[in-house]
Structure formats: C-alpha cells, structure tokens
Amino acid sequence: MNTGHRTGYDAELQRHDQVLRRACDIRPHDHVLDIGCGTGHTTRQAARTAREGGALGVDVSAPAIERARELALGEGLRNVTFEHADAQAHRFPQERFDLAISRFGTMFFDDPVAAFANIERALRPAGRLVMMVWQSGERNEWDVAVRRSLAGPGGPAAVSTGPDPFSLADPPAVRRILDTAGYTGITFTDVHEPVCYGPDVTAALEWVRGFTCTGETLKRLNPAAAAGALERLREELSAHLSDDGVWFDSRAWLILPVAGAQRGLRRLR
C-alpha cells in the first residue's frame, strides 16, 4: 500500500482505482466518457488502454480541466480530450461512447435523473456506465472520524452546507433514478478498500483541512475552539498512521447499469 509519498485525491483513492479499472474492462477501440474527471487521472488511464479509441473527461471545475490538459500534454497522450462542462446539461454527441466511467464524480447533480439520462443518450445501445460512489457516511470511517474530531466531546455535529457526497448511497433510491433515466441491468457491488490521506500526519492534516466539511466547521468556531478541533483531528490522524501513511477504512458502491432500456421508445417519439 505504498503511497509513493504523495498527497491528494489520486493518492487517496489509489486502491479504488484498481477496482474501477478491473470493472471498466476497457478495450483498445473503446471511446470512453469520464464524468467528474477532476485533473484527469482516470481519463488518462482510460486513454492509455483505449489506444485505438479515445477518452473525453468532463468536469465543472475549470482549474481542474486546465490541469488535466497540462498533464495529458506532458504525458504525450493524443487520444484524450477534456471539456469544462456539467454532465447534467452538456450536449454530448448522441450514441458516441462505448463506456461512461466515474470515480466519485456523480453524487453532486442537482437533478440526477436528468443527468443520468443525458449520459445515457451519449452511450451507444447497450453501452455501459461504470461508477463508484460512497456508501452512507456512518459506514465510512474517514467521515465518522473527521466529524467526531471537529465536534468534540458533547459538541454539535459537524455539518456541511455543500454538495452531499453520500447522495447516491441508498441502492433502492439509486436504482429508481437509473431506471427512470433509461438504464437496465443495474448491479451494486460492495467495495471495501481503505483511503490514504497522506504519507504522514502533517500532510494528512493539510489534506483534511481542505475538505468542505472541515473548512466550514472551522470557520464557525472561535479561535480556541478551532485550535482544539484541529488538535483532536491531528490525534485521530496519528492513531491511523502506519508505515505506509495515514489510512482510513471506507465503503463504496460500484454500480454498473447498462444503457438502452428505452432506446426503442425514444426513436419512435
């Protein structure tokens, strides 16, 4: 579980990447759409495998897309492109992609039915969507630990007003969303892999301070209370330090729906 002494989103999810790559089973001629690609790590991986096809990564963060383009250029990848776009409304070419993938990038849609229907239209008949999303917060040790540290003994629970990373945690609800959006053959696989927050406690604390929940909570606290929260967080991270870095248990869903359930009806309209 060597982190390579890196800190960041790609280092955090290194074990999940292995699961996602196996599930995607990308072929050399595939055309791949990466939803919520961030700085393009998974997009570039897809492009290297789909060497006779290609990959398109989209994300709502303009700085992330700019960085993704720089990294792809530096790696000399010619079959990968990136667009600053919201997958919920972006006008993708219809029936263009063999596969849509997402590593924790589909939980933040304002209208998930509309978003997944839009992605479904971009897939070829029987094209696949392979996405990973978090299970509920209480099943993720990292979320429990961070919120407990920020709240302190008897303190109010740490809450975030930002997007909910656990919005797709409930399989029956997600199944209804995807069914309405036009998918079929929907399966859920439990992914039980740890996340890495950094090679040491100092790096891990800096990474966790960047979380929306952490930042919003610290802003609401007075200086003394904020210092206490950070010290509790440092102690929590220290308790999870091993020779390979700071690791926390996590649970995710690997969801594999297939596009095309309503293609025939749509063509008749």
PDB file of C-alpha atoms in Angstrom:
ATOM      1  CA  MET A   1       0.000   0.000   0.000  1.00  0.00           C
ATOM      2  CA  ASN A   2       2.861   2.362  -0.704  1.00  0.00           C
ATOM      3  CA  THR A   3       1.547   5.862  -1.391  1.00  0.00           C
ATOM      4  CA  GLY A   4       4.670   6.961  -3.189  1.00  0.00           C
ATOM      5  CA  HIS A   5       4.787   9.796  -0.613  1.00  0.00           C
ATOM      6  CA  ARG A   6       2.002  11.651  -2.408  1.00  0.00           C
ATOM      7  CA  THR A   7      -0.959  13.551  -1.028  1.00  0.00           C
ATOM      8  CA  GLY A   8      -4.072  14.376  -2.981  1.00  0.00           C
ATOM      9  CA  TYR A   9      -7.222  12.923  -4.457  1.00  0.00           C
ATOM     10  CA  ASP A  10      -5.472  10.399  -6.689  1.00  0.00           C
ATOM     11  CA  ALA A  11      -3.270   9.192  -3.839  1.00  0.00           C
ATOM     12  CA  GLU A  12      -6.302   8.981  -1.541  1.00  0.00           C
ATOM     13  CA  LEU A  13      -8.186   6.721  -3.953  1.00  0.00           C
ATOM     14  CA  GLN A  14      -5.312   4.580  -5.223  1.00  0.00           C
ATOM     15  CA  ARG A  15      -6.886   1.326  -4.009  1.00  0.00           C
ATOM     16  CA  HIS A  16     -10.256   2.263  -5.538  1.00  0.00           C
ATOM     17  CA  ASP A  17      -8.560   2.902  -8.879  1.00  0.00           C
ATOM     18  CA  GLN A  18      -7.589  -0.751  -9.089  1.00  0.00           C
ATOM     19  CA  VAL A  19     -11.190  -1.863  -8.550  1.00  0.00           C
ATOM     20  CA  LEU A  20     -12.527   0.648 -11.059  1.00  0.00           C
ATOM     21  CA  ARG A  21     -10.043  -0.346 -13.770  1.00  0.00           C
ATOM     22  CA  ARG A  22     -10.948  -4.004 -13.460  1.00  0.00           C
ATOM     23  CA  ALA A  23     -14.664  -3.236 -13.634  1.00  0.00           C
ATOM     24  CA  CYS A  24     -14.306  -0.943 -16.660  1.00  0.00           C
ATOM     25  CA  ASP A  25     -12.549  -3.625 -18.736  1.00  0.00           C
ATOM     26  CA  ILE A  26     -11.707  -1.030 -21.383  1.00  0.00           C
ATOM     27  CA  ARG A  27     -10.903  -2.391 -24.856  1.00  0.00           C
ATOM     28  CA  PRO A  28      -8.419  -0.889 -27.348  1.00  0.00           C
ATOM     29  CA  HIS A  29     -11.114   0.522 -29.668  1.00  0.00           C
ATOM     30  CA  ASP A  30     -13.405   1.905 -26.950  1.00  0.00           C
ATOM     31  CA  HIS A  31     -14.499   5.517 -26.745  1.00  0.00           C
ATOM     32  CA  VAL A  32     -14.764   6.456 -23.073  1.00  0.00           C
ATOM     33  CA  LEU A  33     -16.546   9.333 -21.302  1.00  0.00           C
ATOM     34  CA  ASP A  34     -15.205  10.200 -17.836  1.00  0.00           C
ATOM     35  CA  ILE A  35     -17.738  12.077 -15.662  1.00  0.00           C
ATOM     36  CA  GLY A  36     -16.362  14.385 -12.969  1.00  0.00           C
ATOM     37  CA  CYS A  37     -12.826  13.668 -14.129  1.00  0.00           C
ATOM     38  CA  GLY A  38     -11.071  16.225 -11.918  1.00  0.00           C
ATOM     39  CA  THR A  39      -7.474  16.581 -13.075  1.00  0.00           C
ATOM     40  CA  GLY A  40      -7.923  13.637 -15.428  1.00  0.00           C
ATOM     41  CA  HIS A  41      -6.143  10.747 -13.720  1.00  0.00           C
ATOM     42  CA  THR A  42      -8.821   8.194 -14.622  1.00  0.00           C
ATOM     43  CA  THR A  43      -9.324   9.752 -18.062  1.00  0.00           C
ATOM     44  CA  ARG A  44      -5.667   9.375 -18.924  1.00  0.00           C
ATOM     45  CA  GLN A  45      -5.690   5.800 -17.651  1.00  0.00           C
ATOM     46  CA  ALA A  46      -8.651   5.073 -19.922  1.00  0.00           C
ATOM     47  CA  ALA A  47      -6.976   6.704 -22.917  1.00  0.00           C
ATOM     48  CA  ARG A  48      -3.817   4.642 -22.485  1.00  0.00           C
ATOM     49  CA  THR A  49      -5.892   1.439 -22.602  1.00  0.00           C
ATOM     50  CA  ALA A  50      -8.242   2.631 -25.369  1.00  0.00           C
ATOM     51  CA  ARG A  51      -5.231   3.357 -27.561  1.00  0.00           C
ATOM     52  CA  GLU A  52      -7.155   2.955 -30.826  1.00  0.00           C
ATOM     53  CA  GLY A  53     -10.206   4.773 -29.469  1.00  0.00           C
ATOM     54  CA  GLY A  54     -10.030   7.633 -27.013  1.00  0.00           C
ATOM     55  CA  ALA A  55     -11.305   9.281 -23.868  1.00  0.00           C
ATOM     56  CA  LEU A  56     -13.139  12.518 -23.037  1.00  0.00           C
ATOM     57  CA  GLY A  57     -13.081  13.876 -19.496  1.00  0.00           C
ATOM     58  CA  VAL A  58     -15.575  16.474 -18.265  1.00  0.00           C
ATOM     59  CA  ASP A  59     -15.702  18.389 -15.002  1.00  0.00           C
ATOM     60  CA  VAL A  60     -17.376  21.527 -13.643  1.00  0.00           C
ATOM     61  CA  SER A  61     -14.047  22.823 -12.304  1.00  0.00           C
ATOM     62  CA  ALA A  62     -12.227  24.951 -14.864  1.00  0.00           C
ATOM     63  CA  PRO A  63      -8.879  24.844 -12.962  1.00  0.00           C
ATOM     64  CA  ALA A  64      -9.100  21.039 -12.768  1.00  0.00           C
ATOM     65  CA  ILE A  65      -9.696  20.788 -16.507  1.00  0.00           C
ATOM     66  CA  GLU A  66      -6.812  23.136 -17.242  1.00  0.00           C
ATOM     67  CA  ARG A  67      -4.521  20.976 -15.109  1.00  0.00           C
ATOM     68  CA  ALA A  68      -5.847  17.802 -16.766  1.00  0.00           C
ATOM     69  CA  ARG A  69      -4.902  19.189 -20.183  1.00  0.00           C
ATOM     70  CA  GLU A  70      -1.421  20.089 -18.969  1.00  0.00           C
ATOM     71  CA  LEU A  71      -0.841  16.596 -17.571  1.00  0.00           C
ATOM     72  CA  ALA A  72      -2.105  14.876 -20.720  1.00  0.00           C
ATOM     73  CA  LEU A  73       0.146  17.070 -22.858  1.00  0.00           C
ATOM     74  CA  GLY A  74       3.106  16.292 -20.628  1.00  0.00           C
ATOM     75  CA  GLU A  75       2.444  12.576 -20.992  1.00  0.00           C
ATOM     76  CA  GLY A  76       2.168  12.848 -24.761  1.00  0.00           C
ATOM     77  CA  LEU A  77      -1.362  11.429 -24.922  1.00  0.00           C
ATOM     78  CA  ARG A  78      -3.009  12.250 -28.242  1.00  0.00           C
ATOM     79  CA  ASN A  79      -6.290  10.374 -27.835  1.00  0.00           C
ATOM     80  CA  VAL A  80      -7.591  12.217 -24.762  1.00  0.00           C
ATOM     81  CA  THR A  81      -9.523  15.495 -24.544  1.00  0.00           C
ATOM     82  CA  PHE A  82     -11.051  17.476 -21.705  1.00  0.00           C
ATOM     83  CA  GLU A  83     -14.017  19.823 -21.543  1.00  0.00           C
ATOM     84  CA  HIS A  84     -15.147  22.229 -18.824  1.00  0.00           C
ATOM     85  CA  ALA A  85     -18.765  21.084 -18.703  1.00  0.00           C
ATOM     86  CA  ASP A  86     -21.639  19.987 -16.494  1.00  0.00           C
ATOM     87  CA  ALA A  87     -22.572  16.431 -17.470  1.00  0.00           C
ATOM     88  CA  GLN A  88     -26.153  17.125 -16.419  1.00  0.00           C
ATOM     89  CA  ALA A  89     -26.744  19.582 -19.280  1.00  0.00           C
ATOM     90  CA  HIS A  90     -23.799  19.306 -21.684  1.00  0.00           C
ATOM     91  CA  ARG A  91     -24.791  18.411 -25.255  1.00  0.00           C
ATOM     92  CA  PHE A  92     -22.755  15.266 -25.813  1.00  0.00           C
ATOM     93  CA  PRO A  93     -22.818  13.626 -29.235  1.00  0.00           C
ATOM     94  CA  GLN A  94     -25.600  11.037 -29.106  1.00  0.00           C
ATOM     95  CA  GLU A  95     -24.599   7.377 -29.053  1.00  0.00           C
ATOM     96  CA  ARG A  96     -20.914   8.322 -29.214  1.00  0.00           C
ATOM     97  CA  PHE A  97     -19.381   6.396 -26.313  1.00  0.00           C
ATOM     98  CA  ASP A  98     -18.992   2.701 -25.562  1.00  0.00           C
ATOM     99  CA  LEU A  99     -18.446   3.347 -21.881  1.00  0.00           C
ATOM    100  CA  ALA A 100     -19.006   6.104 -19.320  1.00  0.00           C
ATOM    101  CA  ILE A 101     -16.971   5.955 -16.124  1.00  0.00           C
ATOM    102  CA  SER A 102     -16.904   7.959 -12.919  1.00  0.00           C
ATOM    103  CA  ARG A 103     -14.773   7.763  -9.805  1.00  0.00           C
ATOM    104  CA  PHE A 104     -16.886   9.513  -7.167  1.00  0.00           C
ATOM    105  CA  GLY A 105     -17.983  12.171  -9.667  1.00  0.00           C
ATOM    106  CA  THR A 106     -21.726  11.574  -9.994  1.00  0.00           C
ATOM    107  CA  MET A 107     -23.004  12.343  -6.484  1.00  0.00           C
ATOM    108  CA  PHE A 108     -23.422  16.095  -6.919  1.00  0.00           C
ATOM    109  CA  PHE A 109     -26.016  16.532  -9.671  1.00  0.00           C
ATOM    110  CA  ASP A 110     -28.874  18.941  -8.945  1.00  0.00           C
ATOM    111  CA  ASP A 111     -31.205  16.693 -10.956  1.00  0.00           C
ATOM    112  CA  PRO A 112     -29.720  13.182 -11.048  1.00  0.00           C
ATOM    113  CA  VAL A 113     -32.441  11.750 -13.306  1.00  0.00           C
ATOM    114  CA  ALA A 114     -31.787  14.439 -15.930  1.00  0.00           C
ATOM    115  CA  ALA A 115     -28.028  13.997 -15.572  1.00  0.00           C
ATOM    116  CA  PHE A 116     -28.018  10.235 -15.948  1.00  0.00           C
ATOM    117  CA  ALA A 117     -30.492  10.432 -18.840  1.00  0.00           C
ATOM    118  CA  ASN A 118     -28.152  12.878 -20.566  1.00  0.00           C
ATOM    119  CA  ILE A 119     -25.231  10.497 -20.076  1.00  0.00           C
ATOM    120  CA  GLU A 120     -27.358   7.570 -21.269  1.00  0.00           C
ATOM    121  CA  ARG A 121     -28.091   9.368 -24.543  1.00  0.00           C
ATOM    122  CA  ALA A 122     -24.348   9.750 -25.093  1.00  0.00           C
ATOM    123  CA  LEU A 123     -23.843   5.986 -24.819  1.00  0.00           C
ATOM    124  CA  ARG A 124     -24.210   3.589 -27.699  1.00  0.00           C
ATOM    125  CA  PRO A 125     -27.002   0.971 -27.405  1.00  0.00           C
ATOM    126  CA  ALA A 126     -26.045  -1.414 -24.593  1.00  0.00           C
ATOM    127  CA  GLY A 127     -23.165   0.885 -23.650  1.00  0.00           C
ATOM    128  CA  ARG A 128     -22.069   0.651 -20.024  1.00  0.00           C
ATOM    129  CA  LEU A 129     -21.899   3.097 -17.149  1.00  0.00           C
ATOM    130  CA  VAL A 130     -19.336   2.127 -14.504  1.00  0.00           C
ATOM    131  CA  MET A 131     -19.333   4.410 -11.499  1.00  0.00           C
ATOM    132  CA  MET A 132     -18.123   4.362  -7.927  1.00  0.00           C
ATOM    133  CA  VAL A 133     -19.982   6.276  -5.198  1.00  0.00           C
ATOM    134  CA  TRP A 134     -19.723   6.393  -1.416  1.00  0.00           C
ATOM    135  CA  GLN A 135     -21.934   4.306   0.787  1.00  0.00           C
ATOM    136  CA  SER A 136     -23.513   6.115   3.759  1.00  0.00           C
ATOM    137  CA  GLY A 137     -21.392   8.322   5.986  1.00  0.00           C
ATOM    138  CA  GLU A 138     -21.725   6.070   9.020  1.00  0.00           C
ATOM    139  CA  ARG A 139     -20.163   3.224   7.011  1.00  0.00           C
ATOM    140  CA  ASN A 140     -17.125   5.348   6.167  1.00  0.00           C
ATOM    141  CA  GLU A 141     -14.613   5.558   8.980  1.00  0.00           C
ATOM    142  CA  TRP A 142     -12.974   8.653   7.471  1.00  0.00           C
ATOM    143  CA  ASP A 143     -16.229  10.648   7.624  1.00  0.00           C
ATOM    144  CA  VAL A 144     -17.088   9.487  11.138  1.00  0.00           C
ATOM    145  CA  ALA A 145     -13.594  10.291  12.404  1.00  0.00           C
ATOM    146  CA  VAL A 146     -13.415  13.752  10.846  1.00  0.00           C
ATOM    147  CA  ARG A 147     -16.857  14.789  12.077  1.00  0.00           C
ATOM    148  CA  ARG A 148     -16.214  13.419  15.568  1.00  0.00           C
ATOM    149  CA  SER A 149     -12.940  15.310  15.792  1.00  0.00           C
ATOM    150  CA  LEU A 150     -14.475  18.576  14.636  1.00  0.00           C
ATOM    151  CA  ALA A 151     -17.445  18.306  17.001  1.00  0.00           C
ATOM    152  CA  GLY A 152     -15.506  17.359  20.121  1.00  0.00           C
ATOM    153  CA  PRO A 153     -16.997  15.891  23.311  1.00  0.00           C
ATOM    154  CA  GLY A 154     -20.637  16.923  23.550  1.00  0.00           C
ATOM    155  CA  GLY A 155     -20.275  19.446  20.767  1.00  0.00           C
ATOM    156  CA  PRO A 156     -22.694  19.941  17.868  1.00  0.00           C
ATOM    157  CA  ALA A 157     -22.240  17.631  14.906  1.00  0.00           C
ATOM    158  CA  ALA A 158     -20.114  18.998  12.105  1.00  0.00           C
ATOM    159  CA  VAL A 159     -22.382  19.747   9.173  1.00  0.00           C
ATOM    160  CA  SER A 160     -21.717  20.910   5.646  1.00  0.00           C
ATOM    161  CA  THR A 161     -23.921  23.105   3.500  1.00  0.00           C
ATOM    162  CA  GLY A 162     -22.094  21.968   0.365  1.00  0.00           C
ATOM    163  CA  PRO A 163     -22.894  19.100  -2.002  1.00  0.00           C
ATOM    164  CA  ASP A 164     -23.664  15.763  -0.362  1.00  0.00           C
ATOM    165  CA  PRO A 165     -21.021  13.113  -1.133  1.00  0.00           C
ATOM    166  CA  PHE A 166     -23.428  10.422   0.095  1.00  0.00           C
ATOM    167  CA  SER A 167     -26.381  11.341  -2.121  1.00  0.00           C
ATOM    168  CA  LEU A 168     -26.159   8.037  -4.038  1.00  0.00           C
ATOM    169  CA  ALA A 169     -25.590   5.795  -1.026  1.00  0.00           C
ATOM    170  CA  ASP A 170     -29.037   4.141  -0.984  1.00  0.00           C
ATOM    171  CA  PRO A 171     -29.313   1.345  -3.593  1.00  0.00           C
ATOM    172  CA  PRO A 172     -33.141   1.339  -3.918  1.00  0.00           C
ATOM    173  CA  ALA A 173     -33.180   5.116  -4.478  1.00  0.00           C
ATOM    174  CA  VAL A 174     -30.326   4.928  -6.979  1.00  0.00           C
ATOM    175  CA  ARG A 175     -31.995   2.057  -8.787  1.00  0.00           C
ATOM    176  CA  ARG A 176     -35.137   4.176  -9.241  1.00  0.00           C
ATOM    177  CA  ILE A 177     -33.069   7.098 -10.564  1.00  0.00           C
ATOM    178  CA  LEU A 178     -31.203   4.965 -13.077  1.00  0.00           C
ATOM    179  CA  ASP A 179     -34.303   3.068 -14.159  1.00  0.00           C
ATOM    180  CA  THR A 180     -36.115   6.346 -14.820  1.00  0.00           C
ATOM    181  CA  ALA A 181     -33.073   7.631 -16.717  1.00  0.00           C
ATOM    182  CA  GLY A 182     -33.231   4.695 -19.120  1.00  0.00           C
ATOM    183  CA  TYR A 183     -30.797   2.116 -17.787  1.00  0.00           C
ATOM    184  CA  THR A 184     -31.245  -1.595 -17.237  1.00  0.00           C
ATOM    185  CA  GLY A 185     -29.272  -4.464 -15.684  1.00  0.00           C
ATOM    186  CA  ILE A 186     -28.320  -2.331 -12.674  1.00  0.00           C
ATOM    187  CA  THR A 187     -25.941  -4.046 -10.231  1.00  0.00           C
ATOM    188  CA  PHE A 188     -24.319  -2.930  -6.970  1.00  0.00           C
ATOM    189  CA  THR A 189     -21.037  -4.337  -5.669  1.00  0.00           C
ATOM    190  CA  ASP A 190     -19.672  -3.562  -2.219  1.00  0.00           C
ATOM    191  CA  VAL A 191     -16.184  -2.049  -2.394  1.00  0.00           C
ATOM    192  CA  HIS A 192     -14.333  -2.282   0.908  1.00  0.00           C
ATOM    193  CA  GLU A 193     -10.989  -0.545   0.387  1.00  0.00           C
ATOM    194  CA  PRO A 194      -9.108   1.990   2.535  1.00  0.00           C
ATOM    195  CA  VAL A 195      -8.383   5.591   1.625  1.00  0.00           C
ATOM    196  CA  CYS A 196      -4.977   7.191   2.147  1.00  0.00           C
ATOM    197  CA  TYR A 197      -4.758  10.762   3.414  1.00  0.00           C
ATOM    198  CA  GLY A 198      -1.014  11.211   3.159  1.00  0.00           C
ATOM    199  CA  PRO A 199       2.413   9.786   3.956  1.00  0.00           C
ATOM    200  CA  ASP A 200       2.459  11.355   7.425  1.00  0.00           C
ATOM    201  CA  VAL A 201       0.213  13.182   9.890  1.00  0.00           C
ATOM    202  CA  THR A 202       1.257  16.686   8.811  1.00  0.00           C
ATOM    203  CA  ALA A 203       0.429  16.006   5.173  1.00  0.00           C
ATOM    204  CA  ALA A 204      -2.810  14.249   6.112  1.00  0.00           C
ATOM    205  CA  LEU A 205      -3.942  17.147   8.289  1.00  0.00           C
ATOM    206  CA  GLU A 206      -3.313  19.602   5.478  1.00  0.00           C
ATOM    207  CA  TRP A 207      -5.350  17.413   3.114  1.00  0.00           C
ATOM    208  CA  VAL A 208      -8.287  17.017   5.518  1.00  0.00           C
ATOM    209  CA  ARG A 209      -8.352  20.747   6.239  1.00  0.00           C
ATOM    210  CA  GLY A 210      -9.268  21.172   2.583  1.00  0.00           C
ATOM    211  CA  PHE A 211     -12.484  19.178   2.966  1.00  0.00           C
ATOM    212  CA  THR A 212     -15.638  21.302   2.666  1.00  0.00           C
ATOM    213  CA  CYS A 213     -16.986  19.990   5.986  1.00  0.00           C
ATOM    214  CA  THR A 214     -13.703  20.773   7.761  1.00  0.00           C
ATOM    215  CA  GLY A 215     -13.365  24.272   6.368  1.00  0.00           C
ATOM    216  CA  GLU A 216     -16.960  25.274   7.050  1.00  0.00           C
ATOM    217  CA  THR A 217     -16.837  23.956  10.616  1.00  0.00           C
ATOM    218  CA  LEU A 218     -13.560  25.680  11.480  1.00  0.00           C
ATOM    219  CA  LYS A 219     -14.895  28.995  10.160  1.00  0.00           C
ATOM    220  CA  ARG A 220     -17.857  28.792  12.554  1.00  0.00           C
ATOM    221  CA  LEU A 221     -15.661  28.189  15.603  1.00  0.00           C
ATOM    222  CA  ASN A 222     -13.860  30.782  17.678  1.00  0.00           C
ATOM    223  CA  PRO A 223     -10.030  30.569  17.576  1.00  0.00           C
ATOM    224  CA  ALA A 224      -9.683  28.493  20.746  1.00  0.00           C
ATOM    225  CA  ALA A 225     -12.376  26.032  19.697  1.00  0.00           C
ATOM    226  CA  ALA A 226     -10.873  25.753  16.203  1.00  0.00           C
ATOM    227  CA  ALA A 227      -7.450  25.020  17.689  1.00  0.00           C
ATOM    228  CA  GLY A 228      -8.987  22.303  19.853  1.00  0.00           C
ATOM    229  CA  ALA A 229     -10.743  20.754  16.844  1.00  0.00           C
ATOM    230  CA  LEU A 230      -7.511  20.689  14.859  1.00  0.00           C
ATOM    231  CA  GLU A 231      -5.661  19.068  17.753  1.00  0.00           C
ATOM    232  CA  ARG A 232      -8.335  16.357  18.032  1.00  0.00           C
ATOM    233  CA  LEU A 233      -8.116  15.850  14.293  1.00  0.00           C
ATOM    234  CA  ARG A 234      -4.326  15.544  14.494  1.00  0.00           C
ATOM    235  CA  GLU A 235      -4.694  12.913  17.232  1.00  0.00           C
ATOM    236  CA  GLU A 236      -7.214  10.990  15.126  1.00  0.00           C
ATOM    237  CA  LEU A 237      -4.892  11.017  12.137  1.00  0.00           C
ATOM    238  CA  SER A 238      -1.975   9.933  14.324  1.00  0.00           C
ATOM    239  CA  ALA A 239      -3.992   6.944  15.505  1.00  0.00           C
ATOM    240  CA  HIS A 240      -4.357   5.845  11.875  1.00  0.00           C
ATOM    241  CA  LEU A 241      -0.718   6.282  10.920  1.00  0.00           C
ATOM    242  CA  SER A 242       1.124   3.197   9.704  1.00  0.00           C
ATOM    243  CA  ASP A 243       4.408   2.594   7.931  1.00  0.00           C
ATOM    244  CA  ASP A 244       2.599   3.266   4.634  1.00  0.00           C
ATOM    245  CA  GLY A 245       0.860   6.507   5.629  1.00  0.00           C
ATOM    246  CA  VAL A 246      -2.427   7.593   7.196  1.00  0.00           C
ATOM    247  CA  TRP A 247      -5.196   5.186   6.186  1.00  0.00           C
ATOM    248  CA  PHE A 248      -8.928   5.056   6.982  1.00  0.00           C
ATOM    249  CA  ASP A 249     -11.483   2.366   6.306  1.00  0.00           C
ATOM    250  CA  SER A 250     -14.098   3.169   3.663  1.00  0.00           C
ATOM    251  CA  ARG A 251     -17.093   1.610   1.928  1.00  0.00           C
ATOM    252  CA  ALA A 252     -18.277   2.395  -1.575  1.00  0.00           C
ATOM    253  CA  TRP A 253     -20.647   1.039  -4.191  1.00  0.00           C
ATOM    254  CA  LEU A 254     -19.510   0.004  -7.631  1.00  0.00           C
ATOM    255  CA  ILE A 255     -22.609   0.495  -9.787  1.00  0.00           C
ATOM    256  CA  LEU A 256     -22.863  -0.991 -13.278  1.00  0.00           C
ATOM    257  CA  PRO A 257     -26.006  -0.104 -15.244  1.00  0.00           C
ATOM    258  CA  VAL A 258     -26.409  -0.684 -18.980  1.00  0.00           C
ATOM    259  CA  ALA A 259     -27.782   1.943 -21.373  1.00  0.00           C
ATOM    260  CA  GLY A 260     -30.540   1.437 -23.890  1.00  0.00           C
ATOM    261  CA  ALA A 261     -33.585   0.246 -21.967  1.00  0.00           C
ATOM    262  CA  GLN A 262     -35.742   2.943 -23.577  1.00  0.00           C
ATOM    263  CA  ARG A 263     -33.909   3.433 -26.904  1.00  0.00           C
ATOM    264  CA  GLY A 264     -36.697   1.888 -28.941  1.00  0.00           C
ATOM    265  CA  LEU A 265     -39.329   4.096 -27.346  1.00  0.00           C
ATOM    266  CA  ARG A 266     -37.190   7.192 -27.807  1.00  0.00           C
ATOM    267  CA  ARG A 267     -36.695   6.567 -31.506  1.00  0.00           C
ATOM    268  CA  LEU A 268     -40.455   6.321 -32.015  1.00  0.00           C
ATOM    269  CA  ARG A 269     -41.107   9.750 -30.484  1.00  0.00           C
TER     270      ARG A 269
END
